[in-house]
CSV table of C-alpha atoms in Angstrom, one decimal:
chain,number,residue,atom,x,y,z
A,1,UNK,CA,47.7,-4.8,2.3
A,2,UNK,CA,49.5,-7.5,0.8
A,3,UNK,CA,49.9,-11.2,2.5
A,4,UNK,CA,53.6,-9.8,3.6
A,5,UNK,CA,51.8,-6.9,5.5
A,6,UNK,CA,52.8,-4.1,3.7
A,7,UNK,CA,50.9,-1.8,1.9
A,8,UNK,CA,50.7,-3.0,-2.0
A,9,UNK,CA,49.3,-0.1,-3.5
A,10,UNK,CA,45.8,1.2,-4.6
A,11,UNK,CA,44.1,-1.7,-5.5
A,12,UNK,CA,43.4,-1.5,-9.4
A,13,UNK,CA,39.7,-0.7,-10.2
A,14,UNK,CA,37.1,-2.9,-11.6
A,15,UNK,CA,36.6,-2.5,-15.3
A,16,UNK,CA,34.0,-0.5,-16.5
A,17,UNK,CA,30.9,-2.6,-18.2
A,18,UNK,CA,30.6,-1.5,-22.1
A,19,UNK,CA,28.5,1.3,-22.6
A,20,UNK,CA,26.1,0.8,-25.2
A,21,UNK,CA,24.4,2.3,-27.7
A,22,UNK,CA,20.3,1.7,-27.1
A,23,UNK,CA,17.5,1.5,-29.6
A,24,UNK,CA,14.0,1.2,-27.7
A,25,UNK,CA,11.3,-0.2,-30.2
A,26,UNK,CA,8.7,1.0,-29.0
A,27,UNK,CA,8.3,4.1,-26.6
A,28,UNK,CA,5.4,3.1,-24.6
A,29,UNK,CA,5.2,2.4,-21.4
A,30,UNK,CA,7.4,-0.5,-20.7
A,31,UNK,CA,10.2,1.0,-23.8
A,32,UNK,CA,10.2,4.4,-22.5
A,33,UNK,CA,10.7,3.5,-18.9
A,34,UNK,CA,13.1,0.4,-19.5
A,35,UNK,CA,15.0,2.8,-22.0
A,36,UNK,CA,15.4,5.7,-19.1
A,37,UNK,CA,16.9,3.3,-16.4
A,38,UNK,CA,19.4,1.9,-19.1
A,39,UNK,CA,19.4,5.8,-19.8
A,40,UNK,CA,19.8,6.0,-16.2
A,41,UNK,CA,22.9,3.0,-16.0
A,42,UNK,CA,25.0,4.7,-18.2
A,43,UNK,CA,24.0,3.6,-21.7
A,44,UNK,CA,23.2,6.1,-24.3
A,45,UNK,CA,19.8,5.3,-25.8
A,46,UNK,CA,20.3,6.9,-29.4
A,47,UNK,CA,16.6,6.0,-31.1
A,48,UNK,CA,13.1,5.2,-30.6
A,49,UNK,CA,10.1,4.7,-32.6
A,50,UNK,CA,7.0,6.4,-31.4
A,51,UNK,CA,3.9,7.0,-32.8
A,52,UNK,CA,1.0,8.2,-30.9
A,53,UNK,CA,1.3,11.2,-29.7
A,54,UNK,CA,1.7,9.7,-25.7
A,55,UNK,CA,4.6,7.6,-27.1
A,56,UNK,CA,6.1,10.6,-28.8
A,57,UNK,CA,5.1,12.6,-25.2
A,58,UNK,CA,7.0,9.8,-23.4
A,59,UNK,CA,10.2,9.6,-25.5
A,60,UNK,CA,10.7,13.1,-25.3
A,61,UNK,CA,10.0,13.0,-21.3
A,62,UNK,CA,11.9,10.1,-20.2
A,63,UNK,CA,14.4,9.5,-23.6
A,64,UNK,CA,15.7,13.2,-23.6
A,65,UNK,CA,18.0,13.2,-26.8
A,66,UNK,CA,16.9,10.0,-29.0
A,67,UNK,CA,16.1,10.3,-32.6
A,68,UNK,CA,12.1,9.5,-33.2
A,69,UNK,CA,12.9,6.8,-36.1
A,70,UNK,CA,11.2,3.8,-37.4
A,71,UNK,CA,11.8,0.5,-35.7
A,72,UNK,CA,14.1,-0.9,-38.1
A,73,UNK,CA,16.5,2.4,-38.2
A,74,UNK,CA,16.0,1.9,-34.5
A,75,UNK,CA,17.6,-1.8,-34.6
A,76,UNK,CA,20.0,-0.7,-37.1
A,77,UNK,CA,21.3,2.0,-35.2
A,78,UNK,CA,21.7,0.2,-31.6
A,79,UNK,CA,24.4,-2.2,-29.7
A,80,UNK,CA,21.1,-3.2,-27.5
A,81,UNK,CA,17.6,-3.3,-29.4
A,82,UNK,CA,14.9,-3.3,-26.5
A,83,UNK,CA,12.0,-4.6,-28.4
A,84,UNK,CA,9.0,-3.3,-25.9
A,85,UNK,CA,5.3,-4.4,-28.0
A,86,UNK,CA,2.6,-6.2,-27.1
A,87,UNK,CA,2.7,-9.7,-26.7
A,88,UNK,CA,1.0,-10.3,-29.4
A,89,UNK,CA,2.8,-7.5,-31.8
A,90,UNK,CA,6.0,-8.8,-31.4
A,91,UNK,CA,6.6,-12.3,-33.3
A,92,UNK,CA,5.3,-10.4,-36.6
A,93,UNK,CA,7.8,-8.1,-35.6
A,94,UNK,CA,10.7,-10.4,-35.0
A,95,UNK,CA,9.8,-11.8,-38.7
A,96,UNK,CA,10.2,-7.8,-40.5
A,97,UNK,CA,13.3,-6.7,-38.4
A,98,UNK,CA,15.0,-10.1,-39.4
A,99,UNK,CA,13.7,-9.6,-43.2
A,100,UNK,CA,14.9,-5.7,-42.9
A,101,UNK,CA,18.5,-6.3,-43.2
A,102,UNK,CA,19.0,-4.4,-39.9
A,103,UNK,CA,20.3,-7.1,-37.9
A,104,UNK,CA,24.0,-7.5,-37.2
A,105,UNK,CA,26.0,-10.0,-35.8
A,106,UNK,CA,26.7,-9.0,-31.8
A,107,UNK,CA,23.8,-6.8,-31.1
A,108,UNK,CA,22.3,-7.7,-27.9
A,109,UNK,CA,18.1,-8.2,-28.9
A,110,UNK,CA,16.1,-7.9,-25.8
A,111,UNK,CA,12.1,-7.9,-26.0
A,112,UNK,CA,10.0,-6.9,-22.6
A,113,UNK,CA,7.1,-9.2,-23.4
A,114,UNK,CA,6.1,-11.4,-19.9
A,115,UNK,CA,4.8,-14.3,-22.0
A,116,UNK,CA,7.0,-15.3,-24.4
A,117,UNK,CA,10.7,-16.5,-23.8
A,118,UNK,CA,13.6,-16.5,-26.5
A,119,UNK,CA,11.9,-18.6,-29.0
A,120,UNK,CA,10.0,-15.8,-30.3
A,121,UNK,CA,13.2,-14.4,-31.2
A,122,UNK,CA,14.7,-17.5,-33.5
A,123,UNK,CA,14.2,-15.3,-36.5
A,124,UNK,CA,16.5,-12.9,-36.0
A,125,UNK,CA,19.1,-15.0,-34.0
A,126,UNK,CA,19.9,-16.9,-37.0
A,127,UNK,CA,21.8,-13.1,-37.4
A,128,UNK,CA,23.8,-13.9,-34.8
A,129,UNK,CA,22.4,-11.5,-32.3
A,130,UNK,CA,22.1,-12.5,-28.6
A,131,UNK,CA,18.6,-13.0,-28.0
A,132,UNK,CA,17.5,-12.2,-24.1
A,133,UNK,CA,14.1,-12.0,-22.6
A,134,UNK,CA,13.7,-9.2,-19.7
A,135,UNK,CA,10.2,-8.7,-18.2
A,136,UNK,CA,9.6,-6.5,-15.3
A,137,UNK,CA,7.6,-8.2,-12.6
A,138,UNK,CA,5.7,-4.2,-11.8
A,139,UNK,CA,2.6,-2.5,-13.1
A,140,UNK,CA,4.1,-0.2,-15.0
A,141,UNK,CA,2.2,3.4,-15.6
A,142,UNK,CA,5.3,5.3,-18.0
A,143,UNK,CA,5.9,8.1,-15.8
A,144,UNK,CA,9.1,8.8,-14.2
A,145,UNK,CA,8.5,7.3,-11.2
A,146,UNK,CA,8.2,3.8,-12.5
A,147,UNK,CA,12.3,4.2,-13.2
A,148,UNK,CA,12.7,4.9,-9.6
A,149,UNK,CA,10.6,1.8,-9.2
A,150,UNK,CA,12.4,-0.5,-11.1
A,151,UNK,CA,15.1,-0.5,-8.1
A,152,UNK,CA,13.1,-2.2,-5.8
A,153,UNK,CA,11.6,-5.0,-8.5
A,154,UNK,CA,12.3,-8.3,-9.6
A,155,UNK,CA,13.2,-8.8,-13.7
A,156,UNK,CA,12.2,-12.3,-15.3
A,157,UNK,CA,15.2,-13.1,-17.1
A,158,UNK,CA,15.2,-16.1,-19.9
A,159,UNK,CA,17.9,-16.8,-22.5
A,160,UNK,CA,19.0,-19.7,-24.3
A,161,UNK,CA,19.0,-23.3,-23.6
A,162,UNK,CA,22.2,-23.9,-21.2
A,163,UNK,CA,24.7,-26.1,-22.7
A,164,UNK,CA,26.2,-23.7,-25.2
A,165,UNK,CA,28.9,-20.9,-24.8
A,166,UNK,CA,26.4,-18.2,-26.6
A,167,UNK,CA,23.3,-19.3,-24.1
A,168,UNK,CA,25.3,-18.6,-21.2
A,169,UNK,CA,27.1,-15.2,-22.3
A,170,UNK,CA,23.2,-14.5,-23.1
A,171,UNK,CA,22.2,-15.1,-19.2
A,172,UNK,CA,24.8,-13.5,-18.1
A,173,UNK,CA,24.3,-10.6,-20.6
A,174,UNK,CA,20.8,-10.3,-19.2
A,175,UNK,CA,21.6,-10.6,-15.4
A,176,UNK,CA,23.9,-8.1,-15.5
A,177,UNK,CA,21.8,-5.2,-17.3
A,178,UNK,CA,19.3,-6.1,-15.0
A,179,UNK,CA,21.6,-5.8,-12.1
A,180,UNK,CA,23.0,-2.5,-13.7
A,181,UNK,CA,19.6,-0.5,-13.3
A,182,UNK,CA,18.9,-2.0,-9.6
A,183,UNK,CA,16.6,-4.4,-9.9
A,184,UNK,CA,17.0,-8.0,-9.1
A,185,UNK,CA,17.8,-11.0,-12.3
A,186,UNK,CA,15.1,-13.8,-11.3
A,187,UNK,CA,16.0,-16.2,-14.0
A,188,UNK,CA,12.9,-17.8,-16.1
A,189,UNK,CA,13.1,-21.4,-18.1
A,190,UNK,CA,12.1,-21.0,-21.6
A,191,UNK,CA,9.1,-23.6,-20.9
A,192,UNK,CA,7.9,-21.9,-17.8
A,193,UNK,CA,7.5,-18.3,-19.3
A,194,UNK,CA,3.6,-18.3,-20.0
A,195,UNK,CA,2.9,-19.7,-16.7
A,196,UNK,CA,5.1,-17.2,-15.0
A,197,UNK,CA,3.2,-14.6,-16.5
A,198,UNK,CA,0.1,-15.9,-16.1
A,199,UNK,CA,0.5,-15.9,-12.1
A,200,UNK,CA,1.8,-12.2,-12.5
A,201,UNK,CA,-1.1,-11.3,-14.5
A,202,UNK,CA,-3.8,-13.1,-12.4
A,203,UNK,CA,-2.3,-11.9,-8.8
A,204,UNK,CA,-1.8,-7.8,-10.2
A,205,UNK,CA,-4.3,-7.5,-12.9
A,206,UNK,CA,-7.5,-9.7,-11.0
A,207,UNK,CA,-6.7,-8.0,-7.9
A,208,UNK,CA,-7.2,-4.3,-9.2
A,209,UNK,CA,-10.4,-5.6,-10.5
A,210,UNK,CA,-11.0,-7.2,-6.8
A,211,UNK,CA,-10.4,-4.0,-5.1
A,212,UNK,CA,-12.7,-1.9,-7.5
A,213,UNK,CA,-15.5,-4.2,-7.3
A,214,UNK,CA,-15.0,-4.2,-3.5
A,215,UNK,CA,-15.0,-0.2,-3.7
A,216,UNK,CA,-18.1,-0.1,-6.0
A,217,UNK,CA,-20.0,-2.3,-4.1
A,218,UNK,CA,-19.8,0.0,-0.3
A,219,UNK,CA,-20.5,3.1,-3.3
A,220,UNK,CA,-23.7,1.6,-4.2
A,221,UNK,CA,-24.1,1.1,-0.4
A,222,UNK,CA,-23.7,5.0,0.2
A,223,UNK,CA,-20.6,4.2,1.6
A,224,UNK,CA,-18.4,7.6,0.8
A,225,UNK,CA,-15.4,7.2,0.3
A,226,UNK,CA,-14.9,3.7,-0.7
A,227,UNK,CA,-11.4,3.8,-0.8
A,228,UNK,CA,-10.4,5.6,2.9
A,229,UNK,CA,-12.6,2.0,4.1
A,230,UNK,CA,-11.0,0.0,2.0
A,231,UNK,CA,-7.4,1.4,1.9
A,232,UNK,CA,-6.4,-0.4,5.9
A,233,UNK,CA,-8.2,-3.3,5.4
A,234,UNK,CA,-6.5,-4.6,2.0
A,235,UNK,CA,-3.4,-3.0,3.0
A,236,UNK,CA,-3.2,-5.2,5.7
A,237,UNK,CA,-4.5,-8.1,3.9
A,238,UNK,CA,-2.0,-7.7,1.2
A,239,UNK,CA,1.0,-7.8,3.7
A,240,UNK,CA,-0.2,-10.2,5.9
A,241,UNK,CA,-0.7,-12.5,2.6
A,242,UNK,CA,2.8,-12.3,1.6
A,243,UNK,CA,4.3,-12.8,4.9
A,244,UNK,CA,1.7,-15.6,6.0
A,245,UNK,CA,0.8,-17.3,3.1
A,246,UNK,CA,-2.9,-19.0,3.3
A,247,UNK,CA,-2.9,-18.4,7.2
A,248,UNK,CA,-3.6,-14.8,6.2
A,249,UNK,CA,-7.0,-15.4,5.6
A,250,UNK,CA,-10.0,-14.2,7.7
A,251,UNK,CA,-13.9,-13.9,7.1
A,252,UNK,CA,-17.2,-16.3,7.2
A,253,UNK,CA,-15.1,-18.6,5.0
A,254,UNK,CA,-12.5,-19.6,6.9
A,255,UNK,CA,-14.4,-19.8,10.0
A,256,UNK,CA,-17.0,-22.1,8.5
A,257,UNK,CA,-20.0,-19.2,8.5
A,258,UNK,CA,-22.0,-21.3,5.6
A,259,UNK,CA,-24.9,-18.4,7.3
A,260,UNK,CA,-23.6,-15.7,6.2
A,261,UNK,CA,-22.0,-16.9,2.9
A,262,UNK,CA,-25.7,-17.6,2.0
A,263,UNK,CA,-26.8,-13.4,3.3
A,264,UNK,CA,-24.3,-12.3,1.1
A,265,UNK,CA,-24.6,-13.8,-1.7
A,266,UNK,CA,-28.4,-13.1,-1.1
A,267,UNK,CA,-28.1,-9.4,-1.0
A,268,UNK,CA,-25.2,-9.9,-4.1
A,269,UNK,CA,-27.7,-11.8,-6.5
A,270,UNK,CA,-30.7,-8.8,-6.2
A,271,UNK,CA,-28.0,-6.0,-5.9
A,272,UNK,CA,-25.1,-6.9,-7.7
A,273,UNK,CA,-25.2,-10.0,-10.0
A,274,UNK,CA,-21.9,-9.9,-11.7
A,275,UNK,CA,-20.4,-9.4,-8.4
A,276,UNK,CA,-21.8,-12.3,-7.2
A,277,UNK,CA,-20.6,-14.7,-9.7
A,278,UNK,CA,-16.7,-13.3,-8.9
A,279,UNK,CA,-17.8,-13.8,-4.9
A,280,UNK,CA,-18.5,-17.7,-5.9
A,281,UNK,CA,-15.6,-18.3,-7.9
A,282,UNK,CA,-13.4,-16.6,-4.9
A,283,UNK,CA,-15.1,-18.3,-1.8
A,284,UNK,CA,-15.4,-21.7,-3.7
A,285,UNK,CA,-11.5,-21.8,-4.0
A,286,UNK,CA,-10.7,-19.8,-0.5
A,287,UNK,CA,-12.5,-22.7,0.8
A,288,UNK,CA,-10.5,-25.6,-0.7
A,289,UNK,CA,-7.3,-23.5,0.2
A,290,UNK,CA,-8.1,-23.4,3.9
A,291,UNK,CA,-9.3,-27.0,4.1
A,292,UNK,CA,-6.0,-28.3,2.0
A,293,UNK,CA,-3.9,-25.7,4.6
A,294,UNK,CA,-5.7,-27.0,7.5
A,295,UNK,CA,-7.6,-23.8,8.1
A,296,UNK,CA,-11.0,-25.7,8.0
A,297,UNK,CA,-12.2,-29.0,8.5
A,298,UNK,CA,-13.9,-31.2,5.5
A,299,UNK,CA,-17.8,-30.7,7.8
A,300,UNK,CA,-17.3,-26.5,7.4
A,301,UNK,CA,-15.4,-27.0,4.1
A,302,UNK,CA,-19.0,-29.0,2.6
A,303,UNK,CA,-21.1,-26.6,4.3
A,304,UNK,CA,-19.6,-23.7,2.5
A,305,UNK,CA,-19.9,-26.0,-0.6
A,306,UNK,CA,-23.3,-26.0,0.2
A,307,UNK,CA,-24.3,-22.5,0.7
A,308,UNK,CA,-22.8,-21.6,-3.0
A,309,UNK,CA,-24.9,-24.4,-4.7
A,310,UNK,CA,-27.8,-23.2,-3.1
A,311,UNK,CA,-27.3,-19.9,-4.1
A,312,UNK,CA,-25.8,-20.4,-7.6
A,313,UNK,CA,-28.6,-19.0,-9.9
């Protein structure tokens, strides 16, 4: 309706974002996944580099259609470049495409790396490309399922340094492809990135090794199966973490037990050594959360203190 009241018409619709053409470099995990939900967004992702024969598996799985090319052909022949390497791989990478002559002025340059922001990408901005960091804040696996996934995660999303007109089209840029496969833009400062990934990295990657040393441990106990035992308890934990913060926590820690600190780890050093040594690290900074959050008083706090120096071999 308009303001007189009478009807004004269909309302005109929203125009359509530009489609682009996509060039995943490379199809592992990460690529082959990010390149399906682009895929999935309306983009056409025309080429990929793969070598092994999972990454070749993968591109033909999840990028139906895309030529198998090398990674500067790739570049060359994309609107959006999704540069998905290891961390590691990809400044050395940055340095050859740039070199290659494949770079054009306009292209969107996306990498997927967690750790590094846009400065990894001066190189090949000096081409006038619009350099954008995306990171996926999800374990990824490369099966289908992950693009399903994606819908429900957060994206770390870092361009330029604000200020200039290019920096900001580059956040936006990145937002809104983010936006466009479902997931949610959490935006990243340049400085910040390492440390960003760091806590990603430490919280998912330290607490699959947690869980399997906590599963290995009741299998050396005879405990069959581990993980049925486990599966409530952590579960649990997990949530209750999230939602509570450090008033989550349980066990002889917070409640002071210095007793039976000292029977486990007594059981741990004859049993399980290297286990024991991750079971120090972890109560020793339990107990300084719960007496900083008010969990535990400085008396319990020093007895706990205690019990791992008497027990540290």
């Amino acid at each position: 309706m308009s303001a007189s009241g009478k009807d004004a018409g269909p309302v005109p619709a929203a125009p359509r974002p530009a489609r682009l053409d996509v060039g995943v470099v490379s199809a592992g995990r990460v690529g082959a996944v990010m390149g399906a939900a682009l895929a999935g967004a309306g983009h056409t992702v025309v080429a990929a580099s793969a070598v092994s024969r999972a990454s070749r598996q993968r591109a033909e799985s999840l990028l139906p259609g895309a030529e198998i090319l090398p990674p500067d052909e790739v570049v060359r022949r994309a609107d959006l470049a999704l540069l998905a390497v290891p961390d590691d791989v990809l400044p050395g990478l940055v340095r050859g495409l740039a070199a290659s002559g494949c770079l054009r002025p306009g292209q969107i340059l996306v990498h997927t790396c967690g750790a590094h922001g846009v400065g990894v990408l001066a190189p090949a901005a000096e081409h006038d490309v619009l350099p954008i960091a995306l990171h996926p804040a999800m374990t990824v696996t490369g099966r289908a399922e992950d693009v399903t996934r994606l819908a429900g995660a957060c994206v770390g999303v870092t361009a330029g340094e604000a200020g200039t007109e290019d920096a900001e089209a580059a956040w936006l840029v990145g937002e809104a492809l983010v936006v466009e496969i479902g997931a949610e833009p959490v935006r990243i400062p340049e400085e910040l990135r390492p440390l960003y990934h760091a806590a990603l990295a430490h919280g998912a990657n330290h607490l699959v090794t947690l869980v399997r040393e906590a599963a290995d441990l009741l299998t050396g106990a005879g405990i069959e199966p581990a993980e049925r035992v486990l599966a409530p308890l952590l579960s649990a934990a997990l949530d209750n973490a999230l939602r509570h913060g450090d008033r989550a926590l349980t066990g002889p820690v917070v409640r002071g037990d210095a007793g039976t600190v000292e029977t486990h780890l007594r059981h741990l050093d004859r049993r399980a050594p290297a286990s024991a040594e991750l079971y120090r690290a972890l109560a020793r900074r339990t107990a300084e959360r719960a007496l900083d959050g008010g969990l535990i008083g400085p008396e319990d706090s020093q007895n706990i203190a205690h019990a791992l120096e008497r027990h540290t071999p």
